[in-house]
mmCIF file of C-alpha atoms and ligand atoms in Angstrom:
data_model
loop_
_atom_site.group_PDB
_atom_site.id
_atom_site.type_symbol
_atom_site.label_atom_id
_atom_site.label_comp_id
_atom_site.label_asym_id
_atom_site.label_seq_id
_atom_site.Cartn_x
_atom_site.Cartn_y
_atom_site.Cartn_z
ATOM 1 C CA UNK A 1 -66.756 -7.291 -19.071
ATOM 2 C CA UNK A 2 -67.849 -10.891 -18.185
ATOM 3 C CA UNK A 3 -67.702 -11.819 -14.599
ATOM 4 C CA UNK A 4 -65.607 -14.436 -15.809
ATOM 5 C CA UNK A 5 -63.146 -12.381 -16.672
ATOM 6 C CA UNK A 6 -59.514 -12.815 -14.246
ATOM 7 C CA UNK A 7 -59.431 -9.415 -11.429
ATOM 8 C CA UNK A 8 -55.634 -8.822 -12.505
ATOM 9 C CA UNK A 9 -57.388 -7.298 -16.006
ATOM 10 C CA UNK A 10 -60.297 -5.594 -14.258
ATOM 11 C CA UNK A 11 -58.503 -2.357 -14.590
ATOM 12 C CA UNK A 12 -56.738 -2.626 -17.870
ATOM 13 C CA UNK A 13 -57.238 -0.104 -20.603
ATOM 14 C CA UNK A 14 -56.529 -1.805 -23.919
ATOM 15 C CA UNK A 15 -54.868 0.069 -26.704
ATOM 16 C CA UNK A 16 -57.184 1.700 -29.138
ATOM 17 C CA UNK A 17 -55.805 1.624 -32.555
ATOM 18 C CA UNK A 18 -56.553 4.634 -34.728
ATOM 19 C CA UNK A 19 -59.656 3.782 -36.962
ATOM 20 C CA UNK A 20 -60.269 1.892 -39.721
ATOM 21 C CA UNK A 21 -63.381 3.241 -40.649
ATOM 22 C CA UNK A 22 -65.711 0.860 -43.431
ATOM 23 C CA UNK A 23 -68.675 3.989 -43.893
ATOM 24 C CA UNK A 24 -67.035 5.870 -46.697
ATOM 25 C CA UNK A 25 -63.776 6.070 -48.643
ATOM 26 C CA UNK A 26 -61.530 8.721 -46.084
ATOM 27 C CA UNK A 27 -58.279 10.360 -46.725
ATOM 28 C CA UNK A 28 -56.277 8.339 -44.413
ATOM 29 C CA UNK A 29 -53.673 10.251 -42.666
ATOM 30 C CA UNK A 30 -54.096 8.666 -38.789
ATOM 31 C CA UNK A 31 -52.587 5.568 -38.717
ATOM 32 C CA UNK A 32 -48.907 6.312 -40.620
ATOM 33 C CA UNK A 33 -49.434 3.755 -42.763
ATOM 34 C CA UNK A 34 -47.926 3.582 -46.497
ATOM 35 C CA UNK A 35 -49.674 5.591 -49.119
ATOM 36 C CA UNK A 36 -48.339 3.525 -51.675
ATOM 37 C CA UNK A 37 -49.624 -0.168 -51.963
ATOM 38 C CA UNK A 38 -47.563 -3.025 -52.421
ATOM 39 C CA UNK A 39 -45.620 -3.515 -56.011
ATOM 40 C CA UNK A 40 -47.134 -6.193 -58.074
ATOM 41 C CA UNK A 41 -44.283 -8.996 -57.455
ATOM 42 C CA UNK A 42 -45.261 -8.686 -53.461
ATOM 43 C CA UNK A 43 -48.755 -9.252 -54.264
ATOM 44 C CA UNK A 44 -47.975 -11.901 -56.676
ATOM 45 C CA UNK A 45 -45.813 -13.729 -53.988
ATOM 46 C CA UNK A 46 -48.281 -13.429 -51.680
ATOM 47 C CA UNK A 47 -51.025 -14.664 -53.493
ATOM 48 C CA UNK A 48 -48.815 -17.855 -54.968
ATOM 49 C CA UNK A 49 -48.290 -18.595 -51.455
ATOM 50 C CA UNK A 50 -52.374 -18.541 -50.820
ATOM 51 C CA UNK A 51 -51.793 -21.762 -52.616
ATOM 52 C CA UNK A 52 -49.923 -23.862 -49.836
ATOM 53 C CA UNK A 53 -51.543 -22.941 -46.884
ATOM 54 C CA UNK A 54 -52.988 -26.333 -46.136
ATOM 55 C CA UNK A 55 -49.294 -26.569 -44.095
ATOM 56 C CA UNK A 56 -48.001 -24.873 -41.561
ATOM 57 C CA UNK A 57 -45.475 -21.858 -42.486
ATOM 58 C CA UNK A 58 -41.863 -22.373 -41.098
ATOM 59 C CA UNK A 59 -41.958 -21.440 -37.826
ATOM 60 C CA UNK A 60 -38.340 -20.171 -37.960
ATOM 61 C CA UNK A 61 -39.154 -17.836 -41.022
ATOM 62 C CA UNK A 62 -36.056 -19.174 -42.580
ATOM 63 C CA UNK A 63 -35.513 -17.859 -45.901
ATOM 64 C CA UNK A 64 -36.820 -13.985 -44.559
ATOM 65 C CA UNK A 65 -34.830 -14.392 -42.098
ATOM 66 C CA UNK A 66 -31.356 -14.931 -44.122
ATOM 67 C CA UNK A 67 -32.745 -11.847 -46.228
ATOM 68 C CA UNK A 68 -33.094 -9.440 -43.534
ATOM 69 C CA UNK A 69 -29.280 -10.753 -41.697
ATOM 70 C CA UNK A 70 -28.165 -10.028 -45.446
ATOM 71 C CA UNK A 71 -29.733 -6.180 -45.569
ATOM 72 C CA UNK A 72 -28.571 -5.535 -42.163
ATOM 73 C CA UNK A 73 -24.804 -7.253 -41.725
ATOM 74 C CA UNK A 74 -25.771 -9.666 -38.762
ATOM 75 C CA UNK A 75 -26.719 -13.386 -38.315
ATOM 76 C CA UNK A 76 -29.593 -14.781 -39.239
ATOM 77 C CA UNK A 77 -29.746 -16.126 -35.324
ATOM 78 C CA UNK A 78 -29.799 -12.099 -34.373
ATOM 79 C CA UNK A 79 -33.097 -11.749 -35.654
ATOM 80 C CA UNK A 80 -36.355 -12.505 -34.924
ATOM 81 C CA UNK A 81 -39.985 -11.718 -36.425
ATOM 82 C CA UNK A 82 -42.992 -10.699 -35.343
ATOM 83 C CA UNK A 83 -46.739 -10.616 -36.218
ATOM 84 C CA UNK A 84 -45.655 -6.929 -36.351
ATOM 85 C CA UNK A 85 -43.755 -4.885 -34.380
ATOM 86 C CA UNK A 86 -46.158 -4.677 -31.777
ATOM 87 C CA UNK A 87 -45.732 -8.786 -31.260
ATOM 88 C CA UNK A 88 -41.721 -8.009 -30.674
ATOM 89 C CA UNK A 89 -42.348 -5.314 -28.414
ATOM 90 C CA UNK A 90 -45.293 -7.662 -26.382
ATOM 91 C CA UNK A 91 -42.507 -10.663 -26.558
ATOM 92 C CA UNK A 92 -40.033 -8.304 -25.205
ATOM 93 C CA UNK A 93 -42.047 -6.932 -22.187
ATOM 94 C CA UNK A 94 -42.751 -10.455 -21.103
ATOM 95 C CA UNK A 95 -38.985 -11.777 -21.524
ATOM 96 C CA UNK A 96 -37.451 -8.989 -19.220
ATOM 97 C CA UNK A 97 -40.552 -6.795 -17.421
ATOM 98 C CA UNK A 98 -42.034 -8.328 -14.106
ATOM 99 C CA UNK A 99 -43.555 -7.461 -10.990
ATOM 100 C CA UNK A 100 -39.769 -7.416 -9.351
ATOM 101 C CA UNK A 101 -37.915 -5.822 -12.796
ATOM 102 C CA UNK A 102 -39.782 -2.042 -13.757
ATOM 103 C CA UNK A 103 -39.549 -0.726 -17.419
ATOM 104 C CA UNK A 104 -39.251 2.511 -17.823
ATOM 105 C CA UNK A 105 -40.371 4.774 -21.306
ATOM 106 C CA UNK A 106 -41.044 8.368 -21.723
ATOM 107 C CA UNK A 107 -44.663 9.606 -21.058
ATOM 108 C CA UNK A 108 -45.713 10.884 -24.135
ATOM 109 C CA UNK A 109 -44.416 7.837 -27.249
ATOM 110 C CA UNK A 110 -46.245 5.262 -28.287
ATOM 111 C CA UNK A 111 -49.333 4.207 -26.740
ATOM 112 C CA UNK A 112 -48.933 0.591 -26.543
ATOM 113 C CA UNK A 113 -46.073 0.342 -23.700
ATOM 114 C CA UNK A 114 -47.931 1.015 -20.732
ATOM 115 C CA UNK A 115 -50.666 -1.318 -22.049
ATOM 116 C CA UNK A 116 -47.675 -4.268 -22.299
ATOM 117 C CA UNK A 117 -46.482 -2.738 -19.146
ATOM 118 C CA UNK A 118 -49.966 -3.170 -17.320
ATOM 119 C CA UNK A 119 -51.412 -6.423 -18.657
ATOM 120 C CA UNK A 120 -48.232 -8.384 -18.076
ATOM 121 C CA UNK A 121 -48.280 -6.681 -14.069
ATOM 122 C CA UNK A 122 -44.823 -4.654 -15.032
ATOM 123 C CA UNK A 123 -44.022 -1.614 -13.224
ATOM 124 C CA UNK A 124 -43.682 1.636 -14.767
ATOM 125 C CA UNK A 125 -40.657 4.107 -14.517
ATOM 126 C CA UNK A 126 -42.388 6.772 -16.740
ATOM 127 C CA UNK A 127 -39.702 9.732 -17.892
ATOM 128 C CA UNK A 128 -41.680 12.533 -18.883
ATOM 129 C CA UNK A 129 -40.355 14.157 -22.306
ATOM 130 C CA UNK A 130 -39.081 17.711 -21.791
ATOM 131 C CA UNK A 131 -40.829 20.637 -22.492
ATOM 132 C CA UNK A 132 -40.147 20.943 -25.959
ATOM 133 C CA UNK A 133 -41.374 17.592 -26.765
ATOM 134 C CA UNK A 134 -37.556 16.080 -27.014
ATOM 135 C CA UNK A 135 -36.386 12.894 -24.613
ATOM 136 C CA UNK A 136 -35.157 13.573 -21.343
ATOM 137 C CA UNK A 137 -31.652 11.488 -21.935
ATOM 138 C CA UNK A 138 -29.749 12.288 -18.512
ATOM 139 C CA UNK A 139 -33.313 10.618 -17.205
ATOM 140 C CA UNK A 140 -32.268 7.471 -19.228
ATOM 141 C CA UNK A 141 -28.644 7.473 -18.313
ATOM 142 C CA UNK A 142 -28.871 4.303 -15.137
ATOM 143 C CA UNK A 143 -32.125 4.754 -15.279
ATOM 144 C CA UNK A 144 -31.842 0.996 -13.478
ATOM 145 C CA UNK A 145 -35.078 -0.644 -14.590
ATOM 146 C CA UNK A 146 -35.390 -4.328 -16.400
ATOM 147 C CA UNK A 147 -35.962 -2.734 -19.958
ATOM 148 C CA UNK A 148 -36.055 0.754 -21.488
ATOM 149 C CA UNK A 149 -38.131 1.826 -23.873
ATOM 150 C CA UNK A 150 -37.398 4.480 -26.492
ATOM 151 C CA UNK A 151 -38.829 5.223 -29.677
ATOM 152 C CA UNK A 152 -36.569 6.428 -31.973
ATOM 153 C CA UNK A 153 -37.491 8.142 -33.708
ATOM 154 C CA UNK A 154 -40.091 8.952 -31.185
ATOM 155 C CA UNK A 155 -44.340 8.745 -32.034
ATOM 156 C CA UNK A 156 -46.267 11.097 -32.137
ATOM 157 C CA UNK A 157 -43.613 13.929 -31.923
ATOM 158 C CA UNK A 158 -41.642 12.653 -35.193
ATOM 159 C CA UNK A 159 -38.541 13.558 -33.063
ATOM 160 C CA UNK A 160 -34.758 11.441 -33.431
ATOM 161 C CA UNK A 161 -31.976 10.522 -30.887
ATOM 162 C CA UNK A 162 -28.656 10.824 -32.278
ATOM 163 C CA UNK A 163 -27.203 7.552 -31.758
ATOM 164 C CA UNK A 164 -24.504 8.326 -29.513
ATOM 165 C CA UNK A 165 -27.210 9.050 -27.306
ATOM 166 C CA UNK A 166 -28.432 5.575 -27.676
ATOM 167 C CA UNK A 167 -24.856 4.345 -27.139
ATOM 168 C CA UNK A 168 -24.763 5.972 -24.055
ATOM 169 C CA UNK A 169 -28.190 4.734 -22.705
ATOM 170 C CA UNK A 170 -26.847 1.575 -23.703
ATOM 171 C CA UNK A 171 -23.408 1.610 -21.547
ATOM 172 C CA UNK A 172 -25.249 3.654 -18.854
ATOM 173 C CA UNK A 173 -27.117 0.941 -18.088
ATOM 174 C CA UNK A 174 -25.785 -2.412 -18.582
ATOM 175 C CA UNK A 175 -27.390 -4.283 -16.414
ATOM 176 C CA UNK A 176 -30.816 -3.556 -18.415
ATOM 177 C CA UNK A 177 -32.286 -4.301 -22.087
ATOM 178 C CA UNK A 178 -32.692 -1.037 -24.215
ATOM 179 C CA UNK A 179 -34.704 -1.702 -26.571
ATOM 180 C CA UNK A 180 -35.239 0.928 -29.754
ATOM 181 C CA UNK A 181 -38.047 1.102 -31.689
ATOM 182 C CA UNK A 182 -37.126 2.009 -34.757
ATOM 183 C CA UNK A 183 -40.978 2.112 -36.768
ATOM 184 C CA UNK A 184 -40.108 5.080 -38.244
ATOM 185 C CA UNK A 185 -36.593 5.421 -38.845
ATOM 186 C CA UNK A 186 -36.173 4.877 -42.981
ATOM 187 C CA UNK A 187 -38.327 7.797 -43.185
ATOM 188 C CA UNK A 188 -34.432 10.078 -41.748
ATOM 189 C CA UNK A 189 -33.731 8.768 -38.807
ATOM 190 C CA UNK A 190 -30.108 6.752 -37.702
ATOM 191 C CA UNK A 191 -30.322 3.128 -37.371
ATOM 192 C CA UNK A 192 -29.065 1.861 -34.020
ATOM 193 C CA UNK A 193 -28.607 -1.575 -35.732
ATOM 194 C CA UNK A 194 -24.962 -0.316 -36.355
ATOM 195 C CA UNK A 195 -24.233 -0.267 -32.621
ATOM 196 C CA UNK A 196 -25.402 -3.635 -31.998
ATOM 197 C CA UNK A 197 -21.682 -5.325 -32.132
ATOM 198 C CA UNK A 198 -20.475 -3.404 -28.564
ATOM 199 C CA UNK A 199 -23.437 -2.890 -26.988
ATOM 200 C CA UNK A 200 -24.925 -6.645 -26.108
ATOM 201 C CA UNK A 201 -27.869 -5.236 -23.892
ATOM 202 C CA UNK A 202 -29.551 -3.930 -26.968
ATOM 203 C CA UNK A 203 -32.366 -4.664 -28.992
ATOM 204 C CA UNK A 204 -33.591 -2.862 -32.242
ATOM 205 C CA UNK A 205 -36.950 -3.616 -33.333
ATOM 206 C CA UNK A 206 -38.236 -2.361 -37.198
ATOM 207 C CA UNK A 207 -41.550 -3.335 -39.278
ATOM 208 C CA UNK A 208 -42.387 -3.501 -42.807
ATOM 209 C CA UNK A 209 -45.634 -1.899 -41.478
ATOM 210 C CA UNK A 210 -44.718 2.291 -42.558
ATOM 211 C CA UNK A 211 -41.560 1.925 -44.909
ATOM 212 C CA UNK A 212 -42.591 -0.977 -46.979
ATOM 213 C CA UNK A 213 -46.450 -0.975 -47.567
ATOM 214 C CA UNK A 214 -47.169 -4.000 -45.480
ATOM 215 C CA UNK A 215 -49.036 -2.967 -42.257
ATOM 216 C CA UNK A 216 -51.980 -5.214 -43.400
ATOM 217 C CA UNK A 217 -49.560 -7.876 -43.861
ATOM 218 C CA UNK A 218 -48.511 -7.823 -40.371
ATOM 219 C CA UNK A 219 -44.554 -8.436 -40.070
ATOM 220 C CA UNK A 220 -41.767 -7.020 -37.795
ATOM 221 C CA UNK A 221 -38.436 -7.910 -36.269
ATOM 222 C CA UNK A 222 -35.884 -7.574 -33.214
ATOM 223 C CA UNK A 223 -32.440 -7.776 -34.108
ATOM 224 C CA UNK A 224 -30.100 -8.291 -31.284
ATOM 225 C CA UNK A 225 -27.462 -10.507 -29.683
ATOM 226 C CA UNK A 226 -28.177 -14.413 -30.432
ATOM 227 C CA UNK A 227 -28.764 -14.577 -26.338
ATOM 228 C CA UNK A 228 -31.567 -12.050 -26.539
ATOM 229 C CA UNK A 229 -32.984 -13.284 -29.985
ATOM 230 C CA UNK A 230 -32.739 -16.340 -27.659
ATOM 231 C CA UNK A 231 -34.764 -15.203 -25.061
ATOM 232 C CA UNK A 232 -37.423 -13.597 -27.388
ATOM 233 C CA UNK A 233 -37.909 -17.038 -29.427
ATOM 234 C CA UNK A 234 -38.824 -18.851 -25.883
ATOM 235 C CA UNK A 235 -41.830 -16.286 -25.203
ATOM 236 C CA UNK A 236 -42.774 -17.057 -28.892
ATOM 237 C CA UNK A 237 -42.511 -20.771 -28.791
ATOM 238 C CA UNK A 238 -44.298 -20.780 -25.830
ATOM 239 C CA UNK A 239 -47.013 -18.420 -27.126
ATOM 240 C CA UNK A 240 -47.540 -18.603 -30.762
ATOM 241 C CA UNK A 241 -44.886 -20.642 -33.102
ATOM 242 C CA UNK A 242 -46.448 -20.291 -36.415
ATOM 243 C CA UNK A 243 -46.677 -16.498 -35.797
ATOM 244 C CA UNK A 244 -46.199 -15.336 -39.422
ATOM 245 C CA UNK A 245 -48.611 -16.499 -41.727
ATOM 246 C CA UNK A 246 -47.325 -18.028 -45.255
ATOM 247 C CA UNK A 247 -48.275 -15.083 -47.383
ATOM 248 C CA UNK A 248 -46.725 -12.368 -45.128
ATOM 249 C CA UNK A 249 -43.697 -14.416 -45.219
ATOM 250 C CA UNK A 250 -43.614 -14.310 -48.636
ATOM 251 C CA UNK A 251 -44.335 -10.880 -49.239
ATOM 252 C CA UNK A 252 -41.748 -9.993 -47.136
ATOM 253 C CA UNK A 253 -39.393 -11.681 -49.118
ATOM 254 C CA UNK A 254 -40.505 -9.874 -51.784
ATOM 255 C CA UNK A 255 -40.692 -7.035 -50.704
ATOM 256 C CA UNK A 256 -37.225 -7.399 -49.542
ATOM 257 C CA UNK A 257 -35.981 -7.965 -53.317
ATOM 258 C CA UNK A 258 -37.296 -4.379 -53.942
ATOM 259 C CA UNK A 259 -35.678 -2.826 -51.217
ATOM 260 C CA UNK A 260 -34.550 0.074 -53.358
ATOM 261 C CA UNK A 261 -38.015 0.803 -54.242
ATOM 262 C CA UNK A 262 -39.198 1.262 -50.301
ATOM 263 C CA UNK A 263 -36.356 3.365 -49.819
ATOM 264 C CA UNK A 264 -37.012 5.764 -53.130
ATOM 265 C CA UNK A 265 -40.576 5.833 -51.299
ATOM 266 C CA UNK A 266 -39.313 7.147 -48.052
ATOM 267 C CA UNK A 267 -37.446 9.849 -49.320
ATOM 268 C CA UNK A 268 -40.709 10.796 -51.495
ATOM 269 C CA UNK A 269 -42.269 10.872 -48.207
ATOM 270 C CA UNK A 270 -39.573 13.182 -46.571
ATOM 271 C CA UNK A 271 -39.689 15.543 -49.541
ATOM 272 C CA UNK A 272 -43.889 15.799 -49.104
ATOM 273 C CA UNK A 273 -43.657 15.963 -44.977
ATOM 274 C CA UNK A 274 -41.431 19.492 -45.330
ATOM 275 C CA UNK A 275 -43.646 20.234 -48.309
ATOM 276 C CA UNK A 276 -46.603 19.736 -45.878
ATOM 277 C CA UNK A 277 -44.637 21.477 -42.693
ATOM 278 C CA UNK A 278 -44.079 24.281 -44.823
ATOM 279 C CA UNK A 279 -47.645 25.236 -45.697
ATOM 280 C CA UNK A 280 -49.236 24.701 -42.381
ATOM 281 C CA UNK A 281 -46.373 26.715 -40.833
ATOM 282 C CA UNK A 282 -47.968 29.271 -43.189
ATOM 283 C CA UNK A 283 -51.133 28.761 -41.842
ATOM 284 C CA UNK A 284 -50.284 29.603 -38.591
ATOM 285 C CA UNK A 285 -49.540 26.009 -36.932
ATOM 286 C CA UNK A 286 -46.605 25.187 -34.572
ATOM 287 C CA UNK A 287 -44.793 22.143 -35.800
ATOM 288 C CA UNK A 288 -41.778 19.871 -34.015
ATOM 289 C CA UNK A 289 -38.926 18.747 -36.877
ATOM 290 C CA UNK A 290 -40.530 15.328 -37.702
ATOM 291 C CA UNK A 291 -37.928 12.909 -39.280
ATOM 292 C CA UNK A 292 -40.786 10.621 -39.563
ATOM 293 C CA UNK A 293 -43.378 9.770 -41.808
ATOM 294 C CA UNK A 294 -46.335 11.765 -39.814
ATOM 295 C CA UNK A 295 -46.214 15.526 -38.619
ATOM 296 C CA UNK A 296 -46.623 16.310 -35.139
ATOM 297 C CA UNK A 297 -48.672 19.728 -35.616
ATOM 298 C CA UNK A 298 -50.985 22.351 -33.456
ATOM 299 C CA UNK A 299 -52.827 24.732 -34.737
ATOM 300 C CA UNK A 300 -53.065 28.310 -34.609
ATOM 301 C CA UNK A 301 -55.752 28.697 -31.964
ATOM 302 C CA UNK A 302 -54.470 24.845 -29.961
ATOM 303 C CA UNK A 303 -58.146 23.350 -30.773
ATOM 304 C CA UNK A 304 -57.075 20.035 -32.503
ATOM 305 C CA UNK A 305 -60.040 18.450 -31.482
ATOM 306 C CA UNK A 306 -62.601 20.715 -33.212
ATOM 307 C CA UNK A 307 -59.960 20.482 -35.980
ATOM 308 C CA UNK A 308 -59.545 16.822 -35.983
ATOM 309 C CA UNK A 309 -63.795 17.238 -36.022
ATOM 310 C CA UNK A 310 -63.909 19.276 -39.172
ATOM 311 C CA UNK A 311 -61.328 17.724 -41.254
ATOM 312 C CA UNK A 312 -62.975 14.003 -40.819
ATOM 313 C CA UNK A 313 -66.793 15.929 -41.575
ATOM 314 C CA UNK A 314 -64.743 16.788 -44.925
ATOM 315 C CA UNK A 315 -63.731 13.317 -45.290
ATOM 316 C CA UNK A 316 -60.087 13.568 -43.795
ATOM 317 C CA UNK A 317 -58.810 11.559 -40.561
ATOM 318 C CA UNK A 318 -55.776 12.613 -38.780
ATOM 319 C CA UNK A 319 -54.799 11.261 -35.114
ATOM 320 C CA UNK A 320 -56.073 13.047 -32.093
ATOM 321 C CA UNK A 321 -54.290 12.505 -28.723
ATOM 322 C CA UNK A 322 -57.078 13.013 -25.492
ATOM 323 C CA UNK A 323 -53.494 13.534 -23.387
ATOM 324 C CA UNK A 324 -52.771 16.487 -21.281
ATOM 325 C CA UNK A 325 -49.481 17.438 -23.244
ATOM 326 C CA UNK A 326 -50.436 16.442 -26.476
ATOM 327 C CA UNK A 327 -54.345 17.484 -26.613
ATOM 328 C CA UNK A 328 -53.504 20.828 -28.959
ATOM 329 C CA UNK A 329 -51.446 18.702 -31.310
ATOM 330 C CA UNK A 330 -52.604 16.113 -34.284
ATOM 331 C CA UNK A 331 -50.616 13.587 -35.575
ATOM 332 C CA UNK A 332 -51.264 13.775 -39.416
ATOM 333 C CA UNK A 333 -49.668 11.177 -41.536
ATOM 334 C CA UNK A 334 -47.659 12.115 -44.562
ATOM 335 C CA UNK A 335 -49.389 10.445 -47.833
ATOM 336 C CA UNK A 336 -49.440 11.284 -51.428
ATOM 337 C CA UNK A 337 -48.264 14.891 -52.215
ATOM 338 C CA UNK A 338 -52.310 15.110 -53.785
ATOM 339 C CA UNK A 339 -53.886 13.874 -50.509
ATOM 340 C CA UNK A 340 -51.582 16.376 -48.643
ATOM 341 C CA UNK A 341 -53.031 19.606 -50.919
ATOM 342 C CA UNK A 342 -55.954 18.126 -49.905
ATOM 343 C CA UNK A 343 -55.808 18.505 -46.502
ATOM 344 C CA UNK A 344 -54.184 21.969 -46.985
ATOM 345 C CA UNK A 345 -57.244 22.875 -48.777
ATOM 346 C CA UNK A 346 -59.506 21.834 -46.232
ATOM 347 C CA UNK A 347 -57.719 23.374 -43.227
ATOM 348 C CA UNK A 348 -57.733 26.539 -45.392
ATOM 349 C CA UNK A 349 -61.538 26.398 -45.522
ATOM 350 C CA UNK A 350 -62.015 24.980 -41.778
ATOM 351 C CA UNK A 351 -59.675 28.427 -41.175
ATOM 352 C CA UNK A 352 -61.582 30.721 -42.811
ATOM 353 C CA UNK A 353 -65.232 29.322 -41.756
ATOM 354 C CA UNK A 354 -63.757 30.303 -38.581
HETATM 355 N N1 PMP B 1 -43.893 1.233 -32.681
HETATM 356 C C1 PMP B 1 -44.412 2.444 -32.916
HETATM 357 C C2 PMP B 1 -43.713 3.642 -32.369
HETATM 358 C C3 PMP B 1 -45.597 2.569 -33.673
HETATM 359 O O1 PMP B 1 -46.124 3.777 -33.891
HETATM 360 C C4 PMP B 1 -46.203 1.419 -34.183
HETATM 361 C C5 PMP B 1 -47.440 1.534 -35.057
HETATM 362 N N2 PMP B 1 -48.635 1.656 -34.426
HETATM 363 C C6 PMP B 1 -45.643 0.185 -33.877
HETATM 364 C C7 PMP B 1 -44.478 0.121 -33.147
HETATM 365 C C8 PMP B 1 -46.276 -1.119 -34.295
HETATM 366 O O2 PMP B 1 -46.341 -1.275 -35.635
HETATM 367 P P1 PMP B 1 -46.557 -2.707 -36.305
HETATM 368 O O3 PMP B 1 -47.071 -3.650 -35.253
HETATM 369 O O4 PMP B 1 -47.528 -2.464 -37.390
HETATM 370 O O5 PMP B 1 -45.206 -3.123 -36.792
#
């Protein structure tokens, strides 16, 4: 820390993202990305649009934009897109958080809303989950902060809302945003996007990041009322116009086109995650019912950490929470059905070296 640096950050702990290691070629399971790389015609639209980027890209995202009201039945005005996900849920925190308006999110989902929370001076209402890992709804219900937060489904426990549980957060407090973050929800979870038409306090944010192969590319969106997309496009103007770069706008497009290939992809994913559930059930671990595209999974004798420790000294990362409630728990991404054997093989030989 400089001593330049403003006193309202001296106590901020930034997010750490999982690694992206560069020493040796891992078996990536700690960051939920997409096992499967973008098709050809994504690349190829991408790479075209390498060609024009002496000019700005369109601020507005036009033409993904009329794609994506298309796929989901609203206007193109009800959406808005982000330098991923993360930039929708930072644009949201500083529309409706402040130091007079709270937002309040369960204690254990993801990692990056009490960072938003704390650099932008928001306070907290932190719900903690219940004991078996699942929200604490009747917490939510006029919960009577600026914004809620819920992950649905939720990270790292892989766990889903039903969505009249959403409607009911919604109507329960209507004097508050609720926004859902829906990362993970192609991979069997319910869209809230469907609710959107009666409930006009909500906001549903997705990414191409897990589903469709583009976290490198960097794209997400908020879909919501045109007064809220409203609100969300006056923190971007006055932060960042030209937030998606001309390639990523063109690969989402693409990727768009080949919807039905992303979504033959997630269910490949569903069918490996109970493969995967299955076997380390065998092996003694204690899973939740993930409906996402990671499992949420402790092992026999709760040491994750020296687990976590073995599996990347055999070339494997998984995601290892520090956290009181989660510390006997990895998160372990769901990739290829060979890179899952592989892991299965290697927690059979970190077992029996034991
Ligand atoms: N929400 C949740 C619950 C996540 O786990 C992630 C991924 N780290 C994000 C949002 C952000 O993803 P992205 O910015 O890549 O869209």
């Amino acid at each position: 820390m400089s001593n330049f640096l403003h006193g309202r950050h001296a106590s901020l702990k930034a997010y750490v993202p999982g690694e992206q290691p560069t020493d040796q070629q891992y078996i990536k399971l700690n960051t939920n990305e997409s096992p499967y790389p973008p098709l050809p015609e994504v690349v190829a639209a991408a790479t075209a649009e390498a060609a024009n980027c002496h000019l700005y890209s369109d601020p507005k995202g036009t033409v993904l934009r009329r794609r994506l009201a298309a796929r989901y039945g609203v206007k193109p005005e009800q959406i808005i897109l982000g330098n991923g996900s993360d930039e929708i849920l930072s644009f949201a925190f500083q529309a409706y958080g402040g130091p007079d308006a709270p937002v309040a999110f369960p204690d254990i989902s993801y990692g990056f809303y009490p960072v938003y929370a704390d650099l932008y001076g928001i306070p907290k209402v932190i719900v903690p989950l219940k004991d078996d890992f699942t929200v604490d709804t009747e917490a939510f219900m006029g919960v009577d902060t600026a914004m809620v937060v819920i992950a649905n489904p939720n990270a790292p426990t892989g766990l889903a809302l039903p969505l009249e549980v959403i409607a009911h957060i919604c109507e329960s407090n209507p004097g508050s945003v609720v926004l859902i973050d829906e990362a993970y929800v192609d991979f069997g979870g319910e869209s809230a996007v469907s609710l959107l038409a009666g409930h006009p306090n909500l906001l549903v944010v997705q990414t191409f990041s897990k589903s469709r192969s583009l976290a490198g590319g960097r794209l997400g969106y908020g879909i919501a009322s045109t007064e809220i997309i409203a609100d969300l496009n006056r923190i971007k103007y006055s932060t960042n116009p030209y937030n998606i770069n001309r390639m990523t706008l063109a690969a989402g497009a693409a990727t768009l086109d080949r919807d039905e290939v992303c979504t033959a992809r997630c269910a490949e994913i569903a069918q490996t995650r109970a493969y995967t559930a299955e076997a380390l059930r065998a092996l003694g671990f204690t899973l939740t019912d993930s409906v996402a595209n990671f499992l949420f999974a402790r092992p026999a004798d709760g040491n994750a950490e020296g687990m976590y420790a073995a599996l990347r000294e055999r070339g494997i990362l998984v995601r290892y929470f520090s956290g009181e409630r989660v510390r006997e728990y990895l998160r372990i991404t769901v990739g290829t059905r060979a890179q899952m054997d592989a892991l299965l093989t290697a927690i059979r030989e970190i077992e029996h070296a034991n």
